[in-house]
PDB file of C-alpha atoms in Angstrom:
ATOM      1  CA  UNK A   1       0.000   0.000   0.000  1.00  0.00           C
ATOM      2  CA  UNK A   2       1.480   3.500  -0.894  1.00  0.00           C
ATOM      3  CA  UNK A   3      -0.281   6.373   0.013  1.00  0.00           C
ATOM      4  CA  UNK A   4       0.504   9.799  -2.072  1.00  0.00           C
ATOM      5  CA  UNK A   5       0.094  12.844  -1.307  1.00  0.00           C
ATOM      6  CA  UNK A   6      -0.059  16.329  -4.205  1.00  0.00           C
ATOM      7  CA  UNK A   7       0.194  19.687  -3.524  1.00  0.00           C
ATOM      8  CA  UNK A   8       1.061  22.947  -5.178  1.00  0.00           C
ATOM      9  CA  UNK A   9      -1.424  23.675  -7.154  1.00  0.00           C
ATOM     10  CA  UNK A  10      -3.079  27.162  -8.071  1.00  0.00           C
ATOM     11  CA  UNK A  11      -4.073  29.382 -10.344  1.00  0.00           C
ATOM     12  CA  UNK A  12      -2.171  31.257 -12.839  1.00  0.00           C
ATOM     13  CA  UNK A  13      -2.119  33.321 -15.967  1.00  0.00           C
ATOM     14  CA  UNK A  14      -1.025  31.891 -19.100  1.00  0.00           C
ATOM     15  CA  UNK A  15       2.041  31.995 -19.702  1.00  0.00           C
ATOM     16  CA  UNK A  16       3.149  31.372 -15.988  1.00  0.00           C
ATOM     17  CA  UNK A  17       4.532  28.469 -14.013  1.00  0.00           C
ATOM     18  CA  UNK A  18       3.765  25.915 -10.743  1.00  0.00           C
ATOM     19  CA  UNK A  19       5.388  22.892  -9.437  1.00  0.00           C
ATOM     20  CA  UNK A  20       3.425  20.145  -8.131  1.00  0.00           C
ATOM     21  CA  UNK A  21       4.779  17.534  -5.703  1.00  0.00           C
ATOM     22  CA  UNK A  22       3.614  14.392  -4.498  1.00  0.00           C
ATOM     23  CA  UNK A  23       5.134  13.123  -1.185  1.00  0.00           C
ATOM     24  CA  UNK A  24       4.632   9.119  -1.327  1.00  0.00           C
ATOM     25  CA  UNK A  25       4.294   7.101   2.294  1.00  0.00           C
ATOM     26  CA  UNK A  26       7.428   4.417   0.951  1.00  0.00           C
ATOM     27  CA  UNK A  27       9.633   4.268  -2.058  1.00  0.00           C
ATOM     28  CA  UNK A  28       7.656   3.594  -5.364  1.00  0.00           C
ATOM     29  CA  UNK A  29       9.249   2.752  -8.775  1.00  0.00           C
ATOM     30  CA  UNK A  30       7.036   3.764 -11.549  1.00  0.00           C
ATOM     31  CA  UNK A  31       5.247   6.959 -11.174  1.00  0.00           C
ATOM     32  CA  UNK A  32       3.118   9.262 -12.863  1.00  0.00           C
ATOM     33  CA  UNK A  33       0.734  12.302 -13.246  1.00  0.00           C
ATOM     34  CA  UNK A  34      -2.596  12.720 -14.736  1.00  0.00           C
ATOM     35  CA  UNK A  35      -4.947  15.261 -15.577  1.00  0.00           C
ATOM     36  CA  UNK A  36      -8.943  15.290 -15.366  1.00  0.00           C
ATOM     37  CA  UNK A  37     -10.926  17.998 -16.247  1.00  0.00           C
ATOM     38  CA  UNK A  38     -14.820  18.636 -16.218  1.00  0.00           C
ATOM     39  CA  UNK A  39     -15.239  17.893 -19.729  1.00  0.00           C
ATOM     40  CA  UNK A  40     -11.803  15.089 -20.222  1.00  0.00           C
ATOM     41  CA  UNK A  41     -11.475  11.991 -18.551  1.00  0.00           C
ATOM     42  CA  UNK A  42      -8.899  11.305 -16.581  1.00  0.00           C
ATOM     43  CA  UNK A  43      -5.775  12.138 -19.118  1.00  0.00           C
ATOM     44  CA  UNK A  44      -2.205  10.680 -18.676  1.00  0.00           C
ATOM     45  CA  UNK A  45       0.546  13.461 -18.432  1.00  0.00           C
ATOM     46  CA  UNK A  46       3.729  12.237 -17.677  1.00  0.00           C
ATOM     47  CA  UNK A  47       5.391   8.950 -16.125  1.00  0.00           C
ATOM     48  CA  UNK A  48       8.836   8.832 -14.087  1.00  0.00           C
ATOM     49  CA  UNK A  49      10.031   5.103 -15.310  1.00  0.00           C
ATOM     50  CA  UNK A  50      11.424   3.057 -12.340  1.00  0.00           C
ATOM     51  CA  UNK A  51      15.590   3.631 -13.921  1.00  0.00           C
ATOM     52  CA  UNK A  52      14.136   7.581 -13.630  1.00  0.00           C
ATOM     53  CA  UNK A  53      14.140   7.534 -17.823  1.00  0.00           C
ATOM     54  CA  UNK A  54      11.195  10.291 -18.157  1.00  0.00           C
ATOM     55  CA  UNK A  55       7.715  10.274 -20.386  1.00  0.00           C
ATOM     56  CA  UNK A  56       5.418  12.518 -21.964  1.00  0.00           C
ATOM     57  CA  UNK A  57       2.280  12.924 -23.466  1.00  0.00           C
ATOM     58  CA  UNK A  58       2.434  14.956 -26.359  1.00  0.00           C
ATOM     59  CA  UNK A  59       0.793  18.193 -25.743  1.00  0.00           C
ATOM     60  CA  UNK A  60       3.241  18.747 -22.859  1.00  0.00           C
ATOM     61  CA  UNK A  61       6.734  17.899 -24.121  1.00  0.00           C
ATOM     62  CA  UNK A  62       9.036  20.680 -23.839  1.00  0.00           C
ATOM     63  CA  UNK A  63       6.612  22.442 -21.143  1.00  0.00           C
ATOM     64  CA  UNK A  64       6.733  20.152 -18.375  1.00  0.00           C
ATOM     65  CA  UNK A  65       8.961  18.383 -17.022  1.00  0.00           C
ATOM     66  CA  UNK A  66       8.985  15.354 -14.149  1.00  0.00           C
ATOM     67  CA  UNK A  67      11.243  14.193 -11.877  1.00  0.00           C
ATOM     68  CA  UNK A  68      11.695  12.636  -8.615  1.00  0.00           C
ATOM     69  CA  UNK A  69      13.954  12.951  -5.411  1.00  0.00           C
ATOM     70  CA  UNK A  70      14.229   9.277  -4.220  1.00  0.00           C
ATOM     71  CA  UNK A  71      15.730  10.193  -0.803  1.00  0.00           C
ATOM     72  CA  UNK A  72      12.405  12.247  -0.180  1.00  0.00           C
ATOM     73  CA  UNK A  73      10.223   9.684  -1.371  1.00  0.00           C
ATOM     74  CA  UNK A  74       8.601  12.517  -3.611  1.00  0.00           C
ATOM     75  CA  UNK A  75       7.988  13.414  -7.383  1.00  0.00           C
ATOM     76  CA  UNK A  76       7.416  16.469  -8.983  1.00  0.00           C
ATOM     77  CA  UNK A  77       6.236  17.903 -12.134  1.00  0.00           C
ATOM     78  CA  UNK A  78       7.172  20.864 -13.176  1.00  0.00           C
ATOM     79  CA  UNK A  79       4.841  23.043 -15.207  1.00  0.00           C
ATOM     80  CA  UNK A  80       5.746  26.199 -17.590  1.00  0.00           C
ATOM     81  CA  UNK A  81       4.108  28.105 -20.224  1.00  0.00           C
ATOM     82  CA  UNK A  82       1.083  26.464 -19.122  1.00  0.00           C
ATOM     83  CA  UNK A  83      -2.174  27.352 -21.264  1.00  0.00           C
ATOM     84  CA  UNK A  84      -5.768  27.203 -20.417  1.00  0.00           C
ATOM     85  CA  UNK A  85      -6.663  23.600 -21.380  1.00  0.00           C
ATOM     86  CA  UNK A  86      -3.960  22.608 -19.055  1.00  0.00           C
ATOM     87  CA  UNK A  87      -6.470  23.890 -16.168  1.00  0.00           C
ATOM     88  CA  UNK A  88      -7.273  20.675 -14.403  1.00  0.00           C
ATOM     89  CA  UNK A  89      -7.065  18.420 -11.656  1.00  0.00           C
ATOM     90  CA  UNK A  90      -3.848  16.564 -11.150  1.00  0.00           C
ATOM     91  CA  UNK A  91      -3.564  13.534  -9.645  1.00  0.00           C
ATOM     92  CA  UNK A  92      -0.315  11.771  -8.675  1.00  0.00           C
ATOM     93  CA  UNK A  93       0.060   8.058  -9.790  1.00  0.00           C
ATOM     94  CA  UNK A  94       2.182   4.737  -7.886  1.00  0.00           C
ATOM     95  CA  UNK A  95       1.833   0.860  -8.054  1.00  0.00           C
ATOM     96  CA  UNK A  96       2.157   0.354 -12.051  1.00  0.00           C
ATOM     97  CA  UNK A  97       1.003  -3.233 -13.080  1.00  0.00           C
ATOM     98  CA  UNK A  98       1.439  -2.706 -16.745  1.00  0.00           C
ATOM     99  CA  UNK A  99       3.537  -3.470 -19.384  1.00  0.00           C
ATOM    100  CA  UNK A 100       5.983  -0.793 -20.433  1.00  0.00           C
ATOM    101  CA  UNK A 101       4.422   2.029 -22.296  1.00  0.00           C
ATOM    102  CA  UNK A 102       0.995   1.323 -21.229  1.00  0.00           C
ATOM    103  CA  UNK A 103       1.744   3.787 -18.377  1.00  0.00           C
ATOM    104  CA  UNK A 104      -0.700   5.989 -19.882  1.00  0.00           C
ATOM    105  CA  UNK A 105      -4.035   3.596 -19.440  1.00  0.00           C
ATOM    106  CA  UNK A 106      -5.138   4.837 -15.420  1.00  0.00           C
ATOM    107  CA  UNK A 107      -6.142   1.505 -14.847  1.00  0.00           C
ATOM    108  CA  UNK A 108      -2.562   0.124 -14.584  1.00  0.00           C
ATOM    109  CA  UNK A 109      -2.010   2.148 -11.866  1.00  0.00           C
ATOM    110  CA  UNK A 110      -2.982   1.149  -8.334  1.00  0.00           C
ATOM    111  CA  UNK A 111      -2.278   4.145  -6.237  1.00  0.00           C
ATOM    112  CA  UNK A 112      -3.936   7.350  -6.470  1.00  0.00           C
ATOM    113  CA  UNK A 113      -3.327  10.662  -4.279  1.00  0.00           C
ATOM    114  CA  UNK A 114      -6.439  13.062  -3.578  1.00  0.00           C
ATOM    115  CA  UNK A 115      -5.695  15.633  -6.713  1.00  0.00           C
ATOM    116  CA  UNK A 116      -4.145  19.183  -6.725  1.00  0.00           C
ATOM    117  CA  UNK A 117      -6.386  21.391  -8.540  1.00  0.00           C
ATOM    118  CA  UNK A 118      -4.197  23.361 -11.227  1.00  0.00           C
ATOM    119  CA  UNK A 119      -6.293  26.709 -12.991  1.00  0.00           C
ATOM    120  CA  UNK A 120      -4.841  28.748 -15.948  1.00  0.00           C
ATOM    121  CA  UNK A 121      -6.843  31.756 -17.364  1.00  0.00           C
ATOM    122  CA  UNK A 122      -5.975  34.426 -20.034  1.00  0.00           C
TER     123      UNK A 122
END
């Protein structure tokens, strides 16, 4: 069992920046962040593989970026130039059960934290 923890989400203007960490409870391999907005299910973002070899989904390479610091037991993602259909809520992701690039199905993930809620407007 791993529980996770986000925080650091907000609201911004386009244009602008936040970081968003995730503290987990023990030491998890995989990890990941996705998105889910009012109108999108529950979108996959970006995945930390376990040998810390980074992912992303398309419409956020080269504006995000994730990482981890294993001696904290937390993950990050950070966030820049961020647009208004990035608004969303975030939710960190632990416990992959998948196959290797099928980090971006949410049901191959076992652990979920509670969400950071992430706003952009113009």
């Amino acid at each position: 069992q791993v529980q996770l923890a986000e925080s650091g989400g907000g609201s911004v203007q386009a244009g602008g920046s936040l970081r968003l960490s995730c503290k987990a409870s023990t030491s998890a391999g995989y990890m990941g962040w996705f998105r889910e907005g009012q109108r999108v299910r529950r979108e996959w973002v970006a995945t930390v593989h376990k040998d810390d070899t980074p992912y992303y989904t398309d419409s956020v390479k080269g504006r995000f970026t994730i990482s981890r610091d294993s001696a904290k037991n937390t993950l990050y993602l950070e966030m820049n130039s961020l647009k208004p259909e990035d608004s969303s809520m975030y939710y960190c992701a632990a416990g992959f059960v998948g196959f290797d690039g099928t980090w971006d199905l949410s049901g191959n993930w076992r652990y979920w934290g509670q969400g950071t809620q992430v706003t952009v407007s113009t």
